[in-house]
Short mmCIF file of C-alpha atoms and ligand atoms in Angstrom, two decimals:
data_model
loop_
_atom_site.label_atom_id
_atom_site.label_comp_id
_atom_site.label_asym_id
_atom_site.label_seq_id
_atom_site.Cartn_x
_atom_site.Cartn_y
_atom_site.Cartn_z
CA MET A 1 0.00 0.00 0.00
CA PRO A 2 1.45 3.43 -0.85
CA ASP A 3 2.46 5.51 2.13
CA ARG A 4 1.31 8.90 0.80
CA TYR A 5 -1.95 10.25 2.10
CA ASP A 6 -3.97 13.16 0.84
CA LEU A 7 -3.97 15.12 4.05
CA PRO A 8 -3.95 18.89 4.55
CA ALA A 9 -0.65 20.78 4.59
CA HIS A 10 -1.13 21.84 8.23
CA PHE A 11 -1.84 18.24 9.33
CA ARG A 12 -0.09 17.41 12.62
CA TRP A 13 1.65 14.09 13.21
CA GLY A 14 1.81 12.78 16.73
CA ALA A 15 1.94 9.88 19.14
CA ALA A 16 0.07 9.34 22.40
CA THR A 17 0.63 7.85 25.86
CA ALA A 18 -0.95 8.16 29.33
CA ALA A 19 0.60 8.73 32.75
CA TYR A 20 -0.32 5.55 34.61
CA GLN A 21 0.53 3.43 31.58
CA ILE A 22 4.14 4.65 31.25
CA GLU A 23 5.43 6.71 34.18
CA GLY A 24 5.98 4.25 37.03
CA ALA A 25 7.49 6.03 40.08
CA VAL A 26 4.16 5.78 41.86
CA GLU A 27 5.57 6.65 45.26
CA GLU A 28 8.03 9.30 44.21
CA ASP A 29 8.18 13.02 44.94
CA GLY A 30 5.02 13.00 46.99
CA ARG A 31 2.63 11.39 44.49
CA GLY A 32 -0.51 10.12 46.20
CA PRO A 33 -2.19 6.82 45.35
CA SER A 34 -4.63 6.65 42.47
CA VAL A 35 -7.58 4.34 41.94
CA TRP A 36 -5.37 2.32 39.60
CA ASP A 37 -2.77 1.62 42.31
CA THR A 38 -5.60 0.37 44.51
CA PHE A 39 -7.25 -1.66 41.76
CA CYS A 40 -4.00 -3.36 40.69
CA ALA A 41 -3.51 -4.57 44.27
CA ARG A 42 -6.86 -6.39 44.13
CA PRO A 43 -6.18 -10.10 43.47
CA GLY A 44 -7.27 -11.13 39.99
CA ALA A 45 -8.08 -7.60 38.82
CA VAL A 46 -5.19 -7.30 36.36
CA ARG A 47 -3.74 -10.07 34.22
CA ASP A 48 -0.67 -11.70 35.80
CA GLY A 49 -0.98 -9.41 38.83
CA HIS A 50 0.77 -6.61 36.95
CA SER A 51 0.55 -2.94 37.82
CA GLY A 52 1.82 0.41 36.60
CA ALA A 53 4.20 0.73 39.57
CA VAL A 54 7.20 0.74 37.22
CA ALA A 55 5.66 0.43 33.73
CA CYS A 56 8.10 2.10 31.27
CA ASP A 57 9.83 4.04 34.06
CA HIS A 58 9.19 7.08 31.91
CA TYR A 59 9.33 9.33 34.99
CA HIS A 60 13.08 8.74 35.01
CA ARG A 61 13.61 8.06 31.31
CA TYR A 62 11.60 10.82 29.69
CA THR A 63 14.72 12.29 28.09
CA GLU A 64 15.40 9.03 26.26
CA ASP A 65 11.74 8.85 25.26
CA ILE A 66 11.76 12.39 23.90
CA ALA A 67 14.84 11.44 21.85
CA LEU A 68 12.72 8.65 20.34
CA MET A 69 9.98 11.19 19.54
CA ARG A 70 12.49 13.51 17.98
CA GLY A 71 13.76 10.60 15.89
CA LEU A 72 10.23 10.17 14.55
CA GLY A 73 9.99 13.85 13.70
CA LEU A 74 6.73 14.26 15.65
CA ASP A 75 4.90 17.58 15.56
CA GLY A 76 3.01 16.78 18.75
CA TYR A 77 3.03 14.46 21.73
CA ARG A 78 -0.12 13.60 23.64
CA PHE A 79 0.53 12.55 27.24
CA SER A 80 -1.47 12.78 30.43
CA ILE A 81 -0.84 14.51 33.72
CA ALA A 82 -1.28 12.36 36.82
CA TRP A 83 -3.67 14.25 39.06
CA PRO A 84 -2.30 12.47 42.20
CA ARG A 85 1.18 13.82 41.45
CA VAL A 86 -0.16 17.36 41.36
CA GLN A 87 -2.65 17.03 44.24
CA PRO A 88 -1.87 13.82 46.15
CA THR A 89 -5.39 13.52 47.62
CA GLY A 90 -7.17 15.37 44.82
CA ARG A 91 -7.81 18.42 46.96
CA GLY A 92 -5.94 21.33 48.42
CA ALA A 93 -2.44 22.63 47.87
CA VAL A 94 -0.30 21.72 44.93
CA ASN A 95 2.56 19.24 45.36
CA PRO A 96 5.41 21.27 43.82
CA ALA A 97 7.70 18.28 43.21
CA GLY A 98 4.98 16.45 41.28
CA LEU A 99 4.08 19.41 39.11
CA ALA A 100 7.80 20.05 38.49
CA PHE A 101 8.01 16.78 36.55
CA TYR A 102 5.55 18.07 33.94
CA ASP A 103 7.36 21.38 33.86
CA ARG A 104 10.58 19.54 32.93
CA LEU A 105 8.72 17.36 30.44
CA VAL A 106 7.10 20.33 28.70
CA ASP A 107 10.39 22.21 28.47
CA ALA A 108 12.20 19.18 27.08
CA LEU A 109 9.46 18.65 24.48
CA LEU A 110 9.58 22.28 23.38
CA GLU A 111 13.35 22.08 23.20
CA ALA A 112 12.91 19.10 20.85
CA GLY A 113 10.48 21.09 18.70
CA ILE A 114 7.48 18.98 19.76
CA THR A 115 4.20 20.59 20.85
CA PRO A 116 2.93 19.13 24.13
CA LEU A 117 -0.74 18.07 24.12
CA PRO A 118 -1.60 17.15 27.72
CA THR A 119 -4.69 15.29 28.88
CA LEU A 120 -5.73 16.37 32.36
CA PHE A 121 -7.48 13.11 33.28
CA HIS A 122 -6.66 9.72 31.84
CA TRP A 123 -8.37 7.54 34.49
CA ASP A 124 -5.91 7.81 37.42
CA LEU A 125 -8.21 9.55 39.91
CA PRO A 126 -6.60 10.32 43.27
CA GLN A 127 -7.72 7.61 45.69
CA GLY A 128 -8.64 10.38 48.15
CA LEU A 129 -11.43 11.44 45.80
CA GLU A 130 -12.56 7.87 45.20
CA ASP A 131 -12.91 7.52 48.97
CA THR A 132 -15.57 10.23 48.92
CA GLY A 133 -17.44 8.78 45.93
CA GLY A 134 -15.15 9.37 42.95
CA TRP A 135 -17.01 10.34 39.80
CA LEU A 136 -20.30 9.30 41.42
CA ASP A 137 -19.91 12.40 43.58
CA ARG A 138 -20.75 15.70 41.92
CA ASP A 139 -18.09 17.46 43.98
CA THR A 140 -15.35 15.64 42.01
CA ALA A 141 -16.24 17.82 39.01
CA HIS A 142 -15.46 20.95 41.03
CA ARG A 143 -12.24 19.45 42.32
CA PHE A 144 -11.26 18.79 38.69
CA ALA A 145 -11.80 22.46 37.84
CA ASP A 146 -9.52 23.45 40.76
CA TYR A 147 -6.86 20.99 39.59
CA THR A 148 -7.12 22.35 36.04
CA ALA A 149 -6.46 25.85 37.38
CA LEU A 150 -3.40 24.71 39.36
CA VAL A 151 -1.87 22.92 36.38
CA THR A 152 -2.55 25.64 33.83
CA ASP A 153 -1.26 28.37 36.16
CA ARG A 154 2.08 26.60 35.87
CA LEU A 155 2.12 25.27 32.30
CA GLY A 156 -0.37 27.44 30.45
CA ASP A 157 2.33 29.86 29.33
CA ARG A 158 3.91 27.11 27.18
CA VAL A 159 1.08 24.72 26.33
CA PRO A 160 -1.56 26.12 23.95
CA ALA A 161 -4.15 23.28 23.79
CA TRP A 162 -5.48 20.93 26.45
CA ILE A 163 -7.54 17.75 26.51
CA THR A 164 -9.79 17.68 29.56
CA LEU A 165 -10.80 14.00 29.80
CA ASN A 166 -9.89 10.77 28.12
CA GLU A 167 -12.78 8.55 27.05
CA PRO A 168 -15.46 9.20 29.65
CA PHE A 169 -17.44 6.39 27.98
CA VAL A 170 -14.78 3.74 28.63
CA HIS A 171 -14.07 5.06 32.11
CA THR A 172 -17.76 4.98 33.03
CA VAL A 173 -18.56 1.59 31.53
CA TYR A 174 -15.36 -0.30 32.36
CA GLY A 175 -14.69 1.43 35.67
CA TYR A 176 -18.15 1.96 37.14
CA ALA A 177 -20.60 -0.28 35.28
CA LEU A 178 -18.69 -3.51 34.64
CA GLY A 179 -15.80 -3.36 37.11
CA ILE A 180 -13.16 -4.34 34.54
CA HIS A 181 -11.12 -1.18 35.21
CA ALA A 182 -10.50 0.93 38.31
CA PRO A 183 -12.29 1.74 40.51
CA GLY A 184 -13.89 -1.65 39.86
CA ARG A 185 -17.53 -0.86 40.52
CA THR A 186 -20.28 -2.99 39.01
CA LEU A 187 -23.25 -0.63 38.94
CA MET A 188 -24.46 -1.36 35.42
CA PHE A 189 -26.69 1.54 34.25
CA GLU A 190 -26.59 3.10 37.69
CA ALA A 191 -23.00 4.03 36.81
CA LEU A 192 -24.33 6.79 34.56
CA PRO A 193 -24.10 9.58 37.15
CA ALA A 194 -20.31 9.08 36.77
CA ALA A 195 -20.73 9.95 33.09
CA HIS A 196 -22.62 13.13 33.88
CA HIS A 197 -20.15 14.25 36.53
CA GLN A 198 -17.25 13.73 34.11
CA LEU A 199 -19.04 15.81 31.48
CA LEU A 200 -19.71 18.47 34.09
CA ALA A 201 -16.01 18.37 35.02
CA HIS A 202 -15.19 18.84 31.35
CA GLY A 203 -17.45 21.89 31.13
CA LEU A 204 -16.12 23.51 34.31
CA ALA A 205 -12.51 22.87 33.25
CA ALA A 206 -13.23 24.16 29.74
CA THR A 207 -14.28 27.47 31.28
CA VAL A 208 -11.04 27.60 33.31
CA LEU A 209 -9.02 26.90 30.14
CA HIS A 210 -10.84 29.44 27.99
CA ASP A 211 -10.53 32.09 30.70
CA ARG A 212 -6.77 31.63 30.35
CA GLY A 213 -6.89 31.86 26.55
CA LEU A 214 -6.16 28.14 26.10
CA GLU A 215 -7.74 25.75 23.61
CA VAL A 216 -10.03 22.97 24.79
CA MET A 217 -10.38 19.44 23.49
CA LEU A 218 -12.14 16.32 24.74
CA ALA A 219 -10.87 12.85 23.72
CA ASN A 220 -13.91 10.67 23.13
CA ASN A 221 -13.81 7.01 22.22
CA LEU A 222 -16.35 6.82 19.41
CA THR A 223 -17.37 3.83 17.33
CA ALA A 224 -19.19 3.30 14.05
CA VAL A 225 -22.26 1.30 15.08
CA GLU A 226 -23.79 -1.15 12.62
CA PRO A 227 -26.89 -3.31 13.11
CA ALA A 228 -26.24 -7.03 12.61
CA THR A 229 -29.15 -7.35 10.17
CA ALA A 230 -31.79 -5.12 8.60
CA SER A 231 -34.40 -6.26 11.15
CA PRO A 232 -36.20 -3.56 13.18
CA ALA A 233 -35.12 -5.28 16.41
CA ASP A 234 -31.43 -5.10 15.46
CA ALA A 235 -31.86 -1.50 14.34
CA ALA A 236 -33.40 -0.56 17.71
CA ALA A 237 -30.58 -2.32 19.54
CA ALA A 238 -27.97 -0.55 17.41
CA ASP A 239 -29.65 2.76 18.12
CA ALA A 240 -29.60 2.11 21.88
CA TYR A 241 -25.91 1.22 21.75
CA ASP A 242 -25.09 4.26 19.63
CA THR A 243 -26.82 6.42 22.23
CA LEU A 244 -24.81 4.92 25.07
CA HIS A 245 -21.39 4.80 23.42
CA ASN A 246 -21.42 7.89 21.21
CA ARG A 247 -24.26 10.33 21.73
CA LEU A 248 -24.37 10.37 25.51
CA PHE A 249 -20.81 11.67 25.62
CA THR A 250 -20.89 14.00 22.63
CA ASP A 251 -24.41 15.49 22.30
CA PRO A 252 -24.29 17.41 25.61
CA VAL A 253 -20.93 18.95 24.66
CA LEU A 254 -21.74 19.84 21.05
CA LEU A 255 -25.51 20.37 21.22
CA GLY A 256 -26.16 21.30 24.84
CA ARG A 257 -28.62 18.48 25.45
CA TYR A 258 -28.61 14.79 26.25
CA PRO A 259 -29.91 12.34 23.65
CA ASP A 260 -33.23 10.58 24.14
CA LEU A 261 -32.43 7.80 26.60
CA THR A 262 -35.73 5.90 26.32
CA GLY A 263 -34.20 3.06 24.28
CA LEU A 264 -31.71 2.44 27.07
CA GLY A 265 -34.42 2.33 29.68
CA VAL A 266 -32.71 4.83 31.98
CA PRO A 267 -34.28 7.94 33.54
CA ASP A 268 -33.88 11.25 31.69
CA ASP A 269 -32.14 12.86 34.64
CA LEU A 270 -29.61 10.00 34.87
CA TYR A 271 -30.79 8.86 38.28
CA GLY A 272 -31.04 12.39 39.61
CA ALA A 273 -27.51 13.43 38.59
CA ILE A 274 -28.53 16.12 36.08
CA ARG A 275 -29.50 19.40 37.73
CA PRO A 276 -30.98 22.48 36.08
CA GLY A 277 -28.30 24.44 34.27
CA ASP A 278 -25.84 21.55 33.97
CA THR A 279 -26.13 21.07 30.22
CA GLU A 280 -25.37 24.78 29.73
CA LEU A 281 -22.26 24.40 31.89
CA ILE A 282 -21.16 21.48 29.71
CA HIS A 283 -21.98 23.09 26.38
CA THR A 284 -21.45 26.83 26.67
CA PRO A 285 -17.64 26.92 26.92
CA GLY A 286 -17.45 25.20 23.52
CA LEU A 287 -14.87 22.83 22.09
CA ASP A 288 -12.00 23.97 19.89
CA ALA A 289 -11.44 20.47 18.54
CA LEU A 290 -13.02 17.08 19.09
CA GLY A 291 -10.45 14.43 19.95
CA LEU A 292 -11.44 11.12 18.43
CA ASN A 293 -10.03 7.86 19.74
CA PHE A 294 -10.90 5.25 17.15
CA TYR A 295 -10.09 1.55 17.20
CA ASN A 296 -12.95 -0.41 15.67
CA PRO A 297 -16.60 -0.39 14.64
CA THR A 298 -19.22 -2.21 16.70
CA ARG A 299 -21.82 -4.62 15.37
CA VAL A 300 -24.98 -4.78 17.44
CA ALA A 301 -27.89 -7.23 17.56
CA ALA A 302 -31.14 -7.41 19.50
CA PRO A 303 -30.63 -8.92 22.95
CA THR A 304 -31.00 -12.66 23.30
CA ALA A 305 -31.40 -12.55 27.08
CA PRO A 306 -33.03 -10.10 29.48
CA GLY A 307 -30.78 -7.37 30.87
CA LEU A 308 -29.11 -5.03 28.40
CA PRO A 309 -31.08 -3.67 25.42
CA PHE A 310 -28.40 -4.87 22.97
CA ASP A 311 -25.92 -7.66 22.25
CA LEU A 312 -22.48 -6.92 20.83
CA VAL A 313 -21.48 -9.41 18.16
CA ASP A 314 -18.22 -10.04 16.32
CA ILE A 315 -17.49 -8.86 12.80
CA PRO A 316 -16.22 -12.00 11.11
CA ASP A 317 -14.09 -12.23 7.96
CA VAL A 318 -11.85 -9.28 8.80
CA PRO A 319 -8.45 -9.32 10.55
CA HIS A 320 -8.51 -8.95 14.33
CA THR A 321 -5.87 -7.39 16.60
CA ALA A 322 -4.32 -9.19 19.60
CA PHE A 323 -7.18 -7.69 21.62
CA GLY A 324 -9.65 -9.39 19.28
CA TRP A 325 -10.80 -6.04 17.90
CA PRO A 326 -11.96 -6.19 14.27
CA VAL A 327 -9.86 -4.18 11.83
CA VAL A 328 -12.23 -2.20 9.59
CA PRO A 329 -10.49 1.04 8.55
CA GLU A 330 -13.35 2.27 6.32
CA ALA A 331 -15.47 2.46 9.49
CA LEU A 332 -13.40 5.51 10.43
CA THR A 333 -14.51 7.29 7.25
CA ARG A 334 -18.10 6.26 7.95
CA LEU A 335 -17.93 7.46 11.54
CA LEU A 336 -16.59 10.88 10.53
CA LEU A 337 -19.35 11.28 7.94
CA THR A 338 -21.93 10.26 10.54
CA LEU A 339 -20.57 12.88 12.93
CA ARG A 340 -20.91 15.52 10.25
CA ASP A 341 -24.48 14.46 9.43
CA ARG A 342 -25.36 14.38 13.10
CA TYR A 343 -23.78 17.63 14.28
CA GLY A 344 -23.49 19.75 11.14
CA LYS A 345 -22.00 23.13 11.93
CA ALA A 346 -21.76 22.19 15.60
CA LEU A 347 -18.98 19.71 14.77
CA PRO A 348 -15.63 21.39 15.48
CA PRO A 349 -12.39 20.36 13.73
CA VAL A 350 -11.43 16.78 14.56
CA THR A 351 -8.06 15.44 15.71
CA ILE A 352 -7.46 11.72 15.93
CA THR A 353 -6.12 11.51 19.48
CA GLU A 354 -5.68 7.70 19.48
CA ASN A 355 -5.58 4.97 16.86
CA GLY A 356 -3.34 1.95 16.80
CA CYS A 357 -3.02 -1.80 16.86
CA SER A 358 -2.03 -4.28 19.56
CA LEU A 359 0.12 -7.21 18.56
CA THR A 360 1.73 -9.88 20.70
CA GLU A 361 5.23 -9.73 22.19
CA THR A 362 7.38 -9.98 19.06
CA THR A 363 9.40 -6.93 17.99
CA ASP A 364 9.25 -8.05 14.36
CA PRO A 365 7.61 -8.64 11.97
CA ASP A 366 5.55 -5.58 12.61
CA GLN A 367 3.70 -5.44 9.31
CA PRO A 368 0.13 -5.75 10.70
CA ARG A 369 0.65 -2.54 12.71
CA ILE A 370 1.99 -0.72 9.65
CA ASP A 371 -0.96 -1.97 7.60
CA PHE A 372 -3.38 -0.91 10.33
CA ILE A 373 -2.07 2.64 10.62
CA SER A 374 -1.66 3.04 6.88
CA ALA A 375 -5.21 1.90 6.15
CA HIS A 376 -6.60 4.24 8.80
CA LEU A 377 -4.67 7.17 7.36
CA HIS A 378 -6.20 6.40 3.97
CA ALA A 379 -9.62 6.24 5.60
CA LEU A 380 -8.94 9.62 7.19
CA ALA A 381 -7.86 11.08 3.85
CA ARG A 382 -11.15 9.90 2.35
CA ALA A 383 -13.07 11.76 5.05
CA VAL A 384 -10.95 14.85 4.41
CA ALA A 385 -11.78 14.57 0.69
CA GLU A 386 -15.47 14.59 1.72
CA GLY A 387 -14.87 17.90 3.44
CA ILE A 388 -14.30 16.87 7.06
CA ASP A 389 -11.82 19.14 8.84
CA VAL A 390 -9.26 16.74 10.35
CA ARG A 391 -6.27 18.45 11.90
CA GLY A 392 -3.96 15.68 13.11
CA TYR A 393 -3.27 12.06 13.99
CA TYR A 394 -1.76 10.80 17.25
CA THR A 395 -1.03 7.12 17.06
CA TRP A 396 -1.46 4.90 20.10
CA SER A 397 1.20 4.37 21.20
CA LEU A 398 4.77 5.59 21.23
CA LEU A 399 5.82 2.77 23.59
CA ASP A 400 4.55 -0.60 24.68
CA ASN A 401 2.98 0.13 28.07
CA PHE A 402 0.76 -1.01 30.92
CA GLU A 403 -2.44 -1.89 29.09
CA TRP A 404 -4.81 -1.57 32.06
CA ALA A 405 -6.55 -4.87 32.94
CA GLU A 406 -4.45 -6.68 30.33
CA GLY A 407 -1.20 -5.91 32.15
CA LEU A 408 2.22 -5.35 30.62
CA HIS A 409 2.86 -8.21 28.25
CA ARG A 410 -0.17 -9.15 26.27
CA GLN A 411 -1.21 -6.11 24.25
CA ARG A 412 1.75 -4.42 22.60
CA PHE A 413 0.70 -1.13 21.03
CA GLY A 414 4.11 0.55 20.72
CA LEU A 415 6.02 1.80 17.73
CA VAL A 416 8.82 1.04 20.18
CA HIS A 417 9.13 -2.32 21.93
CA VAL A 418 9.83 -2.11 25.66
CA ASP A 419 11.50 -4.90 27.59
CA PHE A 420 9.90 -4.41 31.00
CA THR A 421 12.76 -6.21 32.78
CA THR A 422 15.66 -4.20 31.38
CA GLN A 423 13.67 -1.11 30.27
CA ARG A 424 15.44 -1.40 26.95
CA ARG A 425 13.59 0.38 24.13
CA THR A 426 13.81 -1.13 20.64
CA PRO A 427 12.14 0.72 17.77
CA ARG A 428 10.01 -1.58 15.65
CA ALA A 429 9.62 -1.56 11.87
CA SER A 430 6.53 0.64 12.35
CA TYR A 431 8.74 3.28 13.99
CA ALA A 432 10.94 3.64 10.89
CA TRP A 433 7.86 3.49 8.67
CA TYR A 434 6.02 6.24 10.60
CA ARG A 435 9.17 8.39 10.63
CA ASP A 436 9.36 8.09 6.84
CA VAL A 437 5.66 8.88 6.42
CA ILE A 438 6.06 12.04 8.49
CA ALA A 439 9.20 13.09 6.62
CA ARG A 440 7.60 12.52 3.22
CA HIS A 441 4.51 14.58 4.10
CA ARG A 442 6.57 17.32 5.61
CA GLY A 443 8.59 17.45 2.39
CA THR A 444 5.44 18.25 0.46
CA ARG A 445 4.35 21.11 2.70
C1 LIG B 501 -7.93 3.42 24.94
C2 LIG B 501 -7.25 4.12 26.10
C3 LIG B 501 -5.74 4.01 26.07
C4 LIG B 501 -5.29 2.64 25.62
C5 LIG B 501 -5.98 2.23 24.33
C6 LIG B 501 -5.55 0.89 23.81
O1 LIG B 501 -9.24 3.11 25.30
O2 LIG B 501 -7.57 5.49 26.11
O3 LIG B 501 -5.27 4.33 27.34
O4 LIG B 501 -5.42 1.72 26.63
O5 LIG B 501 -7.36 2.21 24.54
#
């Protein structure tokens, strides 16, 4: 497949990571515990009993990692800030030593000519906040706005654009509904107040960011939903799933209202979480760009058993990643066109904030990852040709890392292989390939 893509001249090339997945150093310089430290200690919660306690030791090796980014020629690097480093219990005074790490990181990135794109929350809530209810407690949204102010007071002079939250859908469903991720609650639909409080946190933080003249993004995991058959029952199930996965987390931000939740069978006020004025707080600050984390489409059928209003079914006859996720690049084009149809002028420019492929341990051959990224870049170029304003692409991930409940070894997403015993980094074939893609496109600017 040719590695030239019809993308705009200003298109930004990047790579993404997240704090708990790479930093390690969980007890250093005054960092407080996060829900992920607690969850990893729970027997059976994470594959092989792994945790992010050391992960890629990026806290100590960030200089080496920035050299790898520079070698790729990245325009931008998406990383996340660990809230419990900045405020060890999630409240009160700043921990200067923790914030100083991000200060060094930002300076080193700028020195390397790479624009930092921080995410303020990528799932590592301070345990102190979880102890008072976590995202089920409305007050956490206000604490997030305070934390946003502390961080941007320090870094806002050098960092122009900020992502508030990473994937509130996945955090709500995996963390609060199903218990697969931290904090490990199994509330099913009663987890949805956690969704609303995250969206409220986004809105309050967006106001803090805009007041400081900074750009605001939200990184949503969105999927192209397809009914398994043309039957009305499958269509209704697909619609319910689309509402839960996509619309619930995007409509309030872009349109200022929640979607119709009847098909999900949940109350309109999300179990009393939504108060008068909340949707304005979420919507009014606006979004400068929508971050889109895209991995795969989702095929949905009518439920075969009582409980949920949908069944998720596999998409056969396509390649699958090590995670078992179907590889259907054209679904990215379809999703972007759906977003345009759905939101029209309310759809801001889009940046792909995550997209990538997990393979098993081997460093080489790495061809399936190259094929995955290449095909998704073509799919993106097709959406651009249809008039969608796509500004950049941050591949997941720079490094192999701690893949949440899957632990360290199983799902390898990195352009760079990491040996978690020696911490040796070995660029894969996809690293050289991505470097060449970036160089070639830059040459045509
Ligand atoms: C996304 C997460 C990211 C990573 C990838 C594989 O849902 O945002 O941290 O785990 O999946």
